[in-house]
Coordinates of C-alpha atoms and ligand atoms in Angstrom, one line a residue:
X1 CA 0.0 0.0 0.0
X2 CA 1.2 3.7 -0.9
X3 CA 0.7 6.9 1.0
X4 CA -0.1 9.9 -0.4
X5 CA 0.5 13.7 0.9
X6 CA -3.0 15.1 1.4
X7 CA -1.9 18.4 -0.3
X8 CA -1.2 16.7 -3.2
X9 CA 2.5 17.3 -3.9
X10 CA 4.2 14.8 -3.9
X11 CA 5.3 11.1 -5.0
X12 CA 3.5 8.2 -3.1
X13 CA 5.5 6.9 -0.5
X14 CA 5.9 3.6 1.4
X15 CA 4.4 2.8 4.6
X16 CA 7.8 2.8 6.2
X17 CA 9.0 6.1 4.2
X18 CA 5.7 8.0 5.8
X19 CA 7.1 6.8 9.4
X20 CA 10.9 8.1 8.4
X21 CA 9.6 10.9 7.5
X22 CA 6.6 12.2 9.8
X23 CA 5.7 15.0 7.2
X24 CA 5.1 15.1 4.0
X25 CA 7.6 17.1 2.2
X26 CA 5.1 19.4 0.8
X27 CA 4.3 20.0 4.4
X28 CA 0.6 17.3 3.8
X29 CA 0.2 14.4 5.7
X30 CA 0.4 10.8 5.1
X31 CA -2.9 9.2 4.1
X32 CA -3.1 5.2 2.3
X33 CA -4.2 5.8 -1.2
X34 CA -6.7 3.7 -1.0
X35 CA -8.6 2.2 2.2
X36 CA -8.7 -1.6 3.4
X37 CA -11.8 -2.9 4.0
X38 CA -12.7 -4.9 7.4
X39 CA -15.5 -7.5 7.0
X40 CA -18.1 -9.0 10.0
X41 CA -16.1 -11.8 9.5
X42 CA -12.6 -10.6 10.0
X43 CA -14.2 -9.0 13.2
X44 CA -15.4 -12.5 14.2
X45 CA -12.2 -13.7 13.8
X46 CA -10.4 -10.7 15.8
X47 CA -12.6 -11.9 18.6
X48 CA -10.6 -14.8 19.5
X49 CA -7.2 -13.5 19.1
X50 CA -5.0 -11.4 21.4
X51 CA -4.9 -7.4 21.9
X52 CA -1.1 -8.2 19.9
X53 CA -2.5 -10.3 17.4
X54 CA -5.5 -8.1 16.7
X55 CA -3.4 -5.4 16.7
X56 CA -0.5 -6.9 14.2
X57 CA -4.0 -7.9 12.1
X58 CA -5.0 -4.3 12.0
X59 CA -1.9 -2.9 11.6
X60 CA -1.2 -5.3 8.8
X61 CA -4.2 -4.1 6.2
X62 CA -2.5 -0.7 6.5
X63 CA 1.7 -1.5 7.3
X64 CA 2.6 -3.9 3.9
X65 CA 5.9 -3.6 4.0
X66 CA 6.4 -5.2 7.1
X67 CA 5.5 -9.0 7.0
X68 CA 2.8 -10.0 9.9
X69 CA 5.2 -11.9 11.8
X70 CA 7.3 -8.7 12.3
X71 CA 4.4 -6.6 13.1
X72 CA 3.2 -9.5 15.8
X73 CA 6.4 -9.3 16.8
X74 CA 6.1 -5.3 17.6
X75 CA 2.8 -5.4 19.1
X76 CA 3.7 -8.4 21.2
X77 CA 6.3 -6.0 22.6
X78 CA 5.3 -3.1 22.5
X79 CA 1.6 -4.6 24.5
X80 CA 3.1 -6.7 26.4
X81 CA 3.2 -7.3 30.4
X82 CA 6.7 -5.2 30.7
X83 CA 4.3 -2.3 29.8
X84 CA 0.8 -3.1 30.0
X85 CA 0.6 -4.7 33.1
X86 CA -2.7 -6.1 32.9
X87 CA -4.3 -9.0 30.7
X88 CA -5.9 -6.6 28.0
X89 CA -3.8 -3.6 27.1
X90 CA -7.4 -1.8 25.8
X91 CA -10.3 -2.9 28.5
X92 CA -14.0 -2.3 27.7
X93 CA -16.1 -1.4 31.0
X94 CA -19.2 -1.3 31.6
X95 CA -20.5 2.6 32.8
X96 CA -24.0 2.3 32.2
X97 CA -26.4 -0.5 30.3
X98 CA -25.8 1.5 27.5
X99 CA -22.3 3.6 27.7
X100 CA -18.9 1.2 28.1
X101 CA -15.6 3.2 28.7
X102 CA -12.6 2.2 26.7
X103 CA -9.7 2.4 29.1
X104 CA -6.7 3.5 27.1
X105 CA -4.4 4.5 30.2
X106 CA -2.9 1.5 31.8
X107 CA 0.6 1.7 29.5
X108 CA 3.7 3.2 31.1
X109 CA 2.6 6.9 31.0
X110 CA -0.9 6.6 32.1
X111 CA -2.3 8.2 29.1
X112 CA -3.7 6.7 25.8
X113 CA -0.8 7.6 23.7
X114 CA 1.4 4.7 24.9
X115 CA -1.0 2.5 22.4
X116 CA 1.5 4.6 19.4
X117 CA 4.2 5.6 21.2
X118 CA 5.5 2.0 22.7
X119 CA 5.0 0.9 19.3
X120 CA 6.3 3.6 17.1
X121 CA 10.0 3.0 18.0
X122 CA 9.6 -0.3 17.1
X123 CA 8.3 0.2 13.8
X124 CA 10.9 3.2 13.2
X125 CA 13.9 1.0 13.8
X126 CA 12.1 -1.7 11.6
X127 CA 11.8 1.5 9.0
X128 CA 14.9 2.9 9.5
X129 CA 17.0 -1.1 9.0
X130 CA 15.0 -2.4 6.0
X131 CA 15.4 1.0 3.7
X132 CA 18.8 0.5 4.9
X133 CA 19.1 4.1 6.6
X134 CA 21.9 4.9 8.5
X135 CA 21.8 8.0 9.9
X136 CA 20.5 8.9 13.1
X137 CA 16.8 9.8 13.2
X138 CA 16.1 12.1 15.2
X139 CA 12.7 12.7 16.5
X140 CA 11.2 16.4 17.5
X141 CA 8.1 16.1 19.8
X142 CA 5.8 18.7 20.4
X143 CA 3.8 17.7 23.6
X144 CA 0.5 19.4 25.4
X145 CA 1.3 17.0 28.3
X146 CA 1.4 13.3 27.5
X147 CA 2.8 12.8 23.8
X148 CA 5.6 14.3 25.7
X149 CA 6.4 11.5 28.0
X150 CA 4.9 8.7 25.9
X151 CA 7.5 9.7 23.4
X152 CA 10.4 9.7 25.6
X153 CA 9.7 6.4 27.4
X154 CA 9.4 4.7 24.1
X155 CA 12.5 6.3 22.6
X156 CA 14.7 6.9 25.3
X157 CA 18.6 5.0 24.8
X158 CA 16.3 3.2 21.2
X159 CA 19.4 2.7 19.0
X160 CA 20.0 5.0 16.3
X161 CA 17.6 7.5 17.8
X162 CA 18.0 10.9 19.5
X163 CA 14.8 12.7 21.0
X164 CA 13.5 15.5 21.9
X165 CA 10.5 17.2 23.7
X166 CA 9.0 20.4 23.6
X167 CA 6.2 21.3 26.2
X168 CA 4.4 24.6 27.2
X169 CA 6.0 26.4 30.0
X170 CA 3.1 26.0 32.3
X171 CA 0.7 24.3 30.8
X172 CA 1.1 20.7 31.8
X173 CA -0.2 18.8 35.3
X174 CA 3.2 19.2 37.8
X175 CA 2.8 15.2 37.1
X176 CA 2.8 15.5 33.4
X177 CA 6.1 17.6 33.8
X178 CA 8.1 15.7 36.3
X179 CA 7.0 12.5 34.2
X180 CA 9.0 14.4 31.8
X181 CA 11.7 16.4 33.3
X182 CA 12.8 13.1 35.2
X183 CA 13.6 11.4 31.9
X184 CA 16.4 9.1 32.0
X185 CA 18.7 8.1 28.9
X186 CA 21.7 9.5 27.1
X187 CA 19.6 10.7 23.9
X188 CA 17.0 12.5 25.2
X189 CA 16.4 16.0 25.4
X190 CA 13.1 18.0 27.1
X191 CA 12.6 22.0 27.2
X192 CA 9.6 24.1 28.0
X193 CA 8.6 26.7 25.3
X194 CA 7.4 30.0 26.7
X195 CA 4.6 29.8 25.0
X196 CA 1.3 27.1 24.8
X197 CA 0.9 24.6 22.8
X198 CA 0.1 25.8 19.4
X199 CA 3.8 27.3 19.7
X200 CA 5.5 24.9 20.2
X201 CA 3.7 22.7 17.7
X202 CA 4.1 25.6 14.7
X203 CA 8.0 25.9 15.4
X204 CA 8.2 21.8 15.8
X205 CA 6.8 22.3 11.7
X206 CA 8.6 25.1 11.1
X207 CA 12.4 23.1 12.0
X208 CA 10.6 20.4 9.5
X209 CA 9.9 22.8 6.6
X210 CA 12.9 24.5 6.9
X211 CA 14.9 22.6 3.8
X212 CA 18.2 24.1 4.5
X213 CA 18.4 22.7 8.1
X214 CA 17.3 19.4 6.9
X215 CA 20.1 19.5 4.6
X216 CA 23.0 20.7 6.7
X217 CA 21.4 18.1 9.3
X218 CA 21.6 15.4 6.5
X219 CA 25.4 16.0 5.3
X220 CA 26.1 15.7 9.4
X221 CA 23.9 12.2 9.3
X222 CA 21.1 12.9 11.0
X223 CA 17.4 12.6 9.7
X224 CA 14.5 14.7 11.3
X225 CA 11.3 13.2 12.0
X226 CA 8.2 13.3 14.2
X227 CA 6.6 11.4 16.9
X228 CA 3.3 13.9 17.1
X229 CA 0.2 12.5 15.4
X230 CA 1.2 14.1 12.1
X231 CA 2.9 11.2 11.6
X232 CA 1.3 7.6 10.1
X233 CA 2.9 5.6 12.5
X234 CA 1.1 7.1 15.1
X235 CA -2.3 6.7 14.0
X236 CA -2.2 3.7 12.6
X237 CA -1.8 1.6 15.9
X238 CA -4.7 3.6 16.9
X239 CA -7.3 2.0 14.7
X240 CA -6.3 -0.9 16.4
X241 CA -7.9 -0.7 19.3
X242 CA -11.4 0.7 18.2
X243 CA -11.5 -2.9 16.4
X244 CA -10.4 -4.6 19.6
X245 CA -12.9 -3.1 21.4
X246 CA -16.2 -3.1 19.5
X247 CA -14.7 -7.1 19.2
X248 CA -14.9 -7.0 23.1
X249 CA -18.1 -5.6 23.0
X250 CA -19.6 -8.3 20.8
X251 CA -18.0 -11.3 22.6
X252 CA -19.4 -9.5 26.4
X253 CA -22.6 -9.6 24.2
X254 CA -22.9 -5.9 25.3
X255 CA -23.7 -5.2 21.2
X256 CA -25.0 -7.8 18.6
X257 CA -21.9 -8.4 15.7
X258 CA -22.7 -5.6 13.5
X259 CA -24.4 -3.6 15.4
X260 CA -23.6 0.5 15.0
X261 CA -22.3 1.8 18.0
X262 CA -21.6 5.3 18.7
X263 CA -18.1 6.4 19.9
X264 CA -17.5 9.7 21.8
X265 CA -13.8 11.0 22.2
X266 CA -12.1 13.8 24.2
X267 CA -10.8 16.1 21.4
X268 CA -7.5 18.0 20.8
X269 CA -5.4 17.4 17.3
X270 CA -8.4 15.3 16.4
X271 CA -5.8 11.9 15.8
X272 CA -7.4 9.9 18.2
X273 CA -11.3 10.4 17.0
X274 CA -9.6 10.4 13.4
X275 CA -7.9 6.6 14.2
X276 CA -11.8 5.9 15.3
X277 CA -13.6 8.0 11.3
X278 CA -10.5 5.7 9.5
X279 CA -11.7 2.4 11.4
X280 CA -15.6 3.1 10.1
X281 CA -14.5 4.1 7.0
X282 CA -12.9 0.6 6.6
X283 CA -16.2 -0.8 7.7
X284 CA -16.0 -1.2 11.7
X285 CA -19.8 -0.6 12.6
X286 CA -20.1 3.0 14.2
X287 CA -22.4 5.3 13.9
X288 CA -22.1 8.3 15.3
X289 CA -18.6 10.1 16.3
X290 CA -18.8 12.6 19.1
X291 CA -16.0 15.1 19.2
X292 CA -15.6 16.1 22.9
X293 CA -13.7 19.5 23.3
X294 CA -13.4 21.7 26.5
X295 CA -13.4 25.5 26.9
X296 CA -11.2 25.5 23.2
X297 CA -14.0 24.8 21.3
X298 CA -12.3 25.6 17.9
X299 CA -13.6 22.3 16.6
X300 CA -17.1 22.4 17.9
X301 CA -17.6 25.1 16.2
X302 CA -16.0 24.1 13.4
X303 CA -18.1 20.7 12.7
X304 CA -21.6 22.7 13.3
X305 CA -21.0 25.2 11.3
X306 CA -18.0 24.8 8.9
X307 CA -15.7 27.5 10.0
X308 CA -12.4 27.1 11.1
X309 CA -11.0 30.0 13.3
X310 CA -8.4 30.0 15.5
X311 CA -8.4 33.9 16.4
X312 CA -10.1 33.3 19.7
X313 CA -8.8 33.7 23.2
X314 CA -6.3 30.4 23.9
X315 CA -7.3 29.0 27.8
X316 CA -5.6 26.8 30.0
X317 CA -8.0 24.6 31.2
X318 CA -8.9 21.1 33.6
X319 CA -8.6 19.3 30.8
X320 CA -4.5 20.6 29.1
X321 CA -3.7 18.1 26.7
X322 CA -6.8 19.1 24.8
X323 CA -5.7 22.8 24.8
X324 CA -5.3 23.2 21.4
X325 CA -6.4 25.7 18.9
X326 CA -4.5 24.2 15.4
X327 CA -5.8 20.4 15.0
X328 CA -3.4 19.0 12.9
X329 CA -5.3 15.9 12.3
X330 CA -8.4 17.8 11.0
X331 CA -6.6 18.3 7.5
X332 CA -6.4 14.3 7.3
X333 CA -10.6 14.6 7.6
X334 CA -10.9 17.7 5.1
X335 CA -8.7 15.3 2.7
X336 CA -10.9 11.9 3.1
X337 CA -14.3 13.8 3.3
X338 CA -13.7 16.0 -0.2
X339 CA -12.8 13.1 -2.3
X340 CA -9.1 13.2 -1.7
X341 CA -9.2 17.0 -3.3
X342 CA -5.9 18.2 -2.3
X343 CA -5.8 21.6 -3.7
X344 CA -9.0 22.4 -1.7
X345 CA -6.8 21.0 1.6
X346 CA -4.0 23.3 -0.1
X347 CA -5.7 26.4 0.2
X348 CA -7.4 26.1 3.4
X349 CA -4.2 25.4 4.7
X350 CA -2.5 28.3 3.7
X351 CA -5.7 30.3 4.8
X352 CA -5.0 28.8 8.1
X353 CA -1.6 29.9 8.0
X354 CA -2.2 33.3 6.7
X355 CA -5.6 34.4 8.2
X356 CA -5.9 31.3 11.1
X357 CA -9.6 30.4 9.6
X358 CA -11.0 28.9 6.8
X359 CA -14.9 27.5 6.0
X360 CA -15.9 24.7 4.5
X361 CA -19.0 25.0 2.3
X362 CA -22.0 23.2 2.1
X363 CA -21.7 19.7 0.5
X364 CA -18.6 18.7 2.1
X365 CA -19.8 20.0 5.6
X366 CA -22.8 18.0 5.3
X367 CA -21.1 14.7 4.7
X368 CA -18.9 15.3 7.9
X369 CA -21.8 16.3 9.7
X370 CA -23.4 13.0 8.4
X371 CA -20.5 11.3 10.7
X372 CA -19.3 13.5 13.3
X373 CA -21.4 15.5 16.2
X374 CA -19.6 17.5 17.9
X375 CA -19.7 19.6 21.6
X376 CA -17.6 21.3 24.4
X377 CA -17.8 21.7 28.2
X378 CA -16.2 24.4 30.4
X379 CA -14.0 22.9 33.7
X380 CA -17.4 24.3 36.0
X381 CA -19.5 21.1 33.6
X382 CA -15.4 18.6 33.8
X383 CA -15.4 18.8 37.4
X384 CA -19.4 17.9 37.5
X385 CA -18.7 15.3 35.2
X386 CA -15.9 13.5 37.6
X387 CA -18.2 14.0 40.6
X388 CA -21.3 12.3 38.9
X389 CA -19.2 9.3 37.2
X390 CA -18.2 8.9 40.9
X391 CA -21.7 9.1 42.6
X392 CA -23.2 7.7 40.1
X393 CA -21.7 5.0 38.7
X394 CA -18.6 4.7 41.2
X395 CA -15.9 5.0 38.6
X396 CA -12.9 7.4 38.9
X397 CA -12.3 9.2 35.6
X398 CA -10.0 12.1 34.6
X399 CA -10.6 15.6 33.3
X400 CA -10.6 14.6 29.6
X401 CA -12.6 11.7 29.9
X402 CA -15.3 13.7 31.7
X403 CA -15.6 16.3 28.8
X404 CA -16.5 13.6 26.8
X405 CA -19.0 12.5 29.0
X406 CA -20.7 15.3 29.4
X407 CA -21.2 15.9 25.9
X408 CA -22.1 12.8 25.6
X409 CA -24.8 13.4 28.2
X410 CA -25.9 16.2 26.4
X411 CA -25.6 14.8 22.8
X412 CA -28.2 11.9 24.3
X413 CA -30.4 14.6 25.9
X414 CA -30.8 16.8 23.0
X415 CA -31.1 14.2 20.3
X416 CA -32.6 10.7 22.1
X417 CA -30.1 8.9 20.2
X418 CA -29.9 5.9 22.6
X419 CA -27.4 3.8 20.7
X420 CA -24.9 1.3 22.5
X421 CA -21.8 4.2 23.3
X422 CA -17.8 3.7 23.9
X423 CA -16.8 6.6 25.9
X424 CA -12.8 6.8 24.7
X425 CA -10.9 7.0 28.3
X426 CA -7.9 8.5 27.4
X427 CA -6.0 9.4 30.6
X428 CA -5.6 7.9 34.0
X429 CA -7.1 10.2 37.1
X430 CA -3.5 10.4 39.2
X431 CA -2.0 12.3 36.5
X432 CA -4.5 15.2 37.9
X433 CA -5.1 14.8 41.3
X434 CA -5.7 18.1 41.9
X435 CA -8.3 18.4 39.6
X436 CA -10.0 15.1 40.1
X437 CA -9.9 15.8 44.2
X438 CA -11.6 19.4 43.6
X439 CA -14.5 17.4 41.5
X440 CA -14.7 15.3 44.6
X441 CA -15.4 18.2 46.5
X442 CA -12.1 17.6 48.9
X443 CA -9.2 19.5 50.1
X444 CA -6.6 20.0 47.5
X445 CA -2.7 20.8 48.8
X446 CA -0.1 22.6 46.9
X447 CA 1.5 19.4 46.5
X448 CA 1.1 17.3 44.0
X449 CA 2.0 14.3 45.8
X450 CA -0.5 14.8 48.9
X451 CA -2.8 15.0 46.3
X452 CA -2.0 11.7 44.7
X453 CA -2.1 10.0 48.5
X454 CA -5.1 12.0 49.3
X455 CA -7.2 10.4 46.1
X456 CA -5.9 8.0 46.8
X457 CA -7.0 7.3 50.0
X458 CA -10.4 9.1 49.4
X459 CA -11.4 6.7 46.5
X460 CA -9.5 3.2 48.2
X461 CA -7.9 2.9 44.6
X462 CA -3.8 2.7 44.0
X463 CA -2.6 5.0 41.8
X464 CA 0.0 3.3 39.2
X465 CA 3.4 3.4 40.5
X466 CA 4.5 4.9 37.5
X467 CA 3.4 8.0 39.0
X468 CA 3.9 7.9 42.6
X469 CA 7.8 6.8 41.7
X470 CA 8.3 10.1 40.2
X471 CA 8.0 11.5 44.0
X472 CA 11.6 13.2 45.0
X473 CA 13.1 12.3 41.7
X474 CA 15.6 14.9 40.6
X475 CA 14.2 16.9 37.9
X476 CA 17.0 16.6 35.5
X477 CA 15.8 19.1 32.2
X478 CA 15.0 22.3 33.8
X479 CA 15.5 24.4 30.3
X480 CA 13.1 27.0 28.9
X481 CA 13.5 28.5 25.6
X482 CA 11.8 31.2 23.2
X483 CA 9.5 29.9 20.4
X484 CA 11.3 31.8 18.2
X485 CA 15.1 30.1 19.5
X486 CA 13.2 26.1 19.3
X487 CA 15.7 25.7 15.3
X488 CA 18.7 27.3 17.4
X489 CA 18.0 24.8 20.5
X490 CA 18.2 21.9 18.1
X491 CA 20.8 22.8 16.5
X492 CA 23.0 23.3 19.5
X493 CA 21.9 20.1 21.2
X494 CA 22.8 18.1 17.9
X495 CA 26.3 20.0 17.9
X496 CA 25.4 20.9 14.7
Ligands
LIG501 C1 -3.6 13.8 23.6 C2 -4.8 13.7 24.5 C3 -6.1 13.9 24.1 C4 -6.4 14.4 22.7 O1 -6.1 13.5 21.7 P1 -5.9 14.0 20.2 O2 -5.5 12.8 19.5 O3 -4.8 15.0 20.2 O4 -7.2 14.5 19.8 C5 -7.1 13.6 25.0 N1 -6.9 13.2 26.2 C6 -5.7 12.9 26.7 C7 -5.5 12.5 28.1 C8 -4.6 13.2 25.8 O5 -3.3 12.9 26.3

């Protein structure tokens, strides 16, 4: 299977030369040419198999230059107990009759981006020994708070790699940073931007689209690439698990096989939901796709009423890894949704670039809209989200997670659609104790780690050791740096 860029401009590509390189030259994305189908009875079959082996399936309608035995042997790794210390990496569970919560956070970080990022290296160093590469890629990770340390702990001392991190000054959990500024290993690099997010993700594109560097960088054998969900090999593993989960729906008997379920999703560079539009497209039976933002609704507005702006105030919210005002996923969806017409995904682009907005007319908003439903709720309606789930139903979730079920809630109250739902649980509650306590309604410290014993204690749960390890570990990246000084940064780390 090719990939193409979804602006059009350049040659199709292998599935390992998308991973290599991250970005399209012509700044696009990677998309397959054409998509694989996935048939009620190759669903029947994932049903008996493994979260590795349905995952190496999956992976291999979409990876075909790997062979299946090395992509089993990947997952089988990169899922396995030395990471995902429970039986099923992806767990369905049951929140209501109706709703089941997909529980994407028991990998090494806590968050659901371990489900690409323990894989990625894997299939990087595959990448990088069959096309015969040999210089040293190096990966440049722009982080809202867990692509950050998902990214290290799968690349950190991976041969022939060097990494490094950008986050916003400010903007993470303390968790999220010390899970980060702790990192150990002799290739790694982290740095907070003064700035937010969208910063640091625009000068992470801009080191990529500067030729010049990538050619100096070249001659001095090193290869730039990216471990943010621009890049294939981060979605991809993604679609795996909305397979291995509507599978685990049907054998719990929760859904019929082939039933339509609905799928709601906490929202920020729209690659998660994306993983989930790709997986329907290719036949998984869902129905509806709820895109969950919070206060930065750029993408609830966006998918009601076809305009794209990001000139709108920028907050820091409960919820930080979804605050994000540039979706970099969303031009994957404007490319499979007009018919794979790249010039239109051209211009908008540039119109984002140039103006921050652009509007999508009619015909082409309608078919998204005939997919994708969309809503966003403020921290006042997060924090009554954690305390219901916990009243209610007696099940701890985190800030992102409850934006997606409140707009869920309200998706179901304003349009009776009662279909079987998978709430997408993206992040583990200890990575925001402070937040999750305040929902609670309980005293929240100054510190972190009283916070993490005190929800602890509150809710008789044990938060992953992952986390409370990182108590009185040496913070060893204590760096800030300009957005504009990110390309100088780089090149002084690389001595290059
Ligand atoms: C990254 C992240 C999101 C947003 O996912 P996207 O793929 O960027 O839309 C939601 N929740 C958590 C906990 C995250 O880490």
């Amino acid at each position: 299977m090719q990939y193409i860029s979804t602006r059009g401009g350049h040659r199709p590509v292998s599935a390992q030369e998308a991973i290599l390189k991250g970005l399209a030259p012509d700044g696009g994305l990677y998309l397959p040419q054409e998509l694989p189908s996935l048939s009620l009875s190759d669903l029947n079959r994932f049903t008996k198999l493994s979260y590795p082996e349905r995952a190496a399936s999956v992976l291999s309608l979409f990876l075909t230059d790997y062979t299946y035995e090395e992509l089993l042997a990947c997952a089988s790794r990169a899922y396995g107990p030395a990471s995902f210390p429970v039986q099923n990496p992806a767990p369905v569970s049951a929140l209501t009759d109706r709703v089941s919560l997909l529980e994407l956070y028991h990998g090494p970080t806590c968050a659901f981006k371990d489900f690409a990022l323990q894989i990625l290296p894997l299939l990087l160093g595959g990448a990088l020994q069959k096309t015969g590469e040999t210089r040293t890629a190096v990966i440049l990770t722009a982080t809202s708070g867990d692509t950050g340390k998902a990214a290290l702990s799968g690349f950190a001392d991976a041969a022939g790699t060097r990494i490094a991190v950008f986050y916003p000054e400010g903007g993470t959990s303390v968790i999220q940073r010390l899970q980060m500024t702790t990192q150990k290993g002799a290739n790694v690099l982290v740095l907070a931007v003064k700035g937010n997010f969208d910063d640091a993700q625009n000068g992470v594109k801009a080191i990529f689209s500067d030729a010049a560097l990538g050619e100096r960088l070249s001659r001095q054998d090193f290869l730039l690439t990216s471990a943010n969900s621009i890049n294939w090999g981060r979605l991809a593993p993604q679609i795996a698990y909305y397979v291995s989960a509507y599978c685990d729906m049907a054998v719990s008997g929760r859904i019929a096989m082939g039933e339509p379920i609905n799928v709601a999703v906490p929202t920020g560079n729209f690659g998660n939901i994306l993983a989930c539009y790709i997986a329907k497209l290719c036949g998984l039976p869902i129905g509806r796709l709820l895109c969950a933002s919070n206060e930065n609704d750029v993408l609830t507005e966006f998918l009601t009423t076809g305009v794209y702006n990001r000139n709108r105030p920028f907050h820091v919210t409960l919820s930080p890894s979804m605050d994000i005002l540039i979706s970099s996923n969303l031009e994957r969806l404007l490319y499979l949704i007009s018919g794979g017409d790249s010039e239109k995904v051209a211009s908008s682009m540039r119109s984002l670039a140039e103006e921050g907005s652009y509007t999508i007319a009619g015909e082409t908003l309608a078919r998204i809209q005939d997919s994708f439903s969309a809503g966003s709720a403020n921290d006042a309606r997060t924090l009554a989200a954690i305390y219901d789930a916990w009243v209610r139903y007696g099940r701890l979730i985190d800030p992102h997670t409850a934006v997606a079920l409140r707009v869920y809630q309200e998706f179901v109250q304003n349009t009776g659609d009662s279909a079987p739902t998978l709430i997408v649980s993206t992040a583990s509650p200890f990575k925001f104790p402070a937040s999750v306590l305040r929902a609670l309604r309980q005293p929240v410290s100054g510190d972190d780690f009283a916070n993490l014993d005190a929800l602890s204690r509150y809710t008789r749960l044990r938060a992953p050791d992952s986390l409370s390890l990182l108590r009185g570990t040496a913070e060893r990246f204590t760096g800030t740096v300009e957005k504009e000084s990110m390309k100088d940064a780089i090149q002084e780390w690389l001595g290059a």
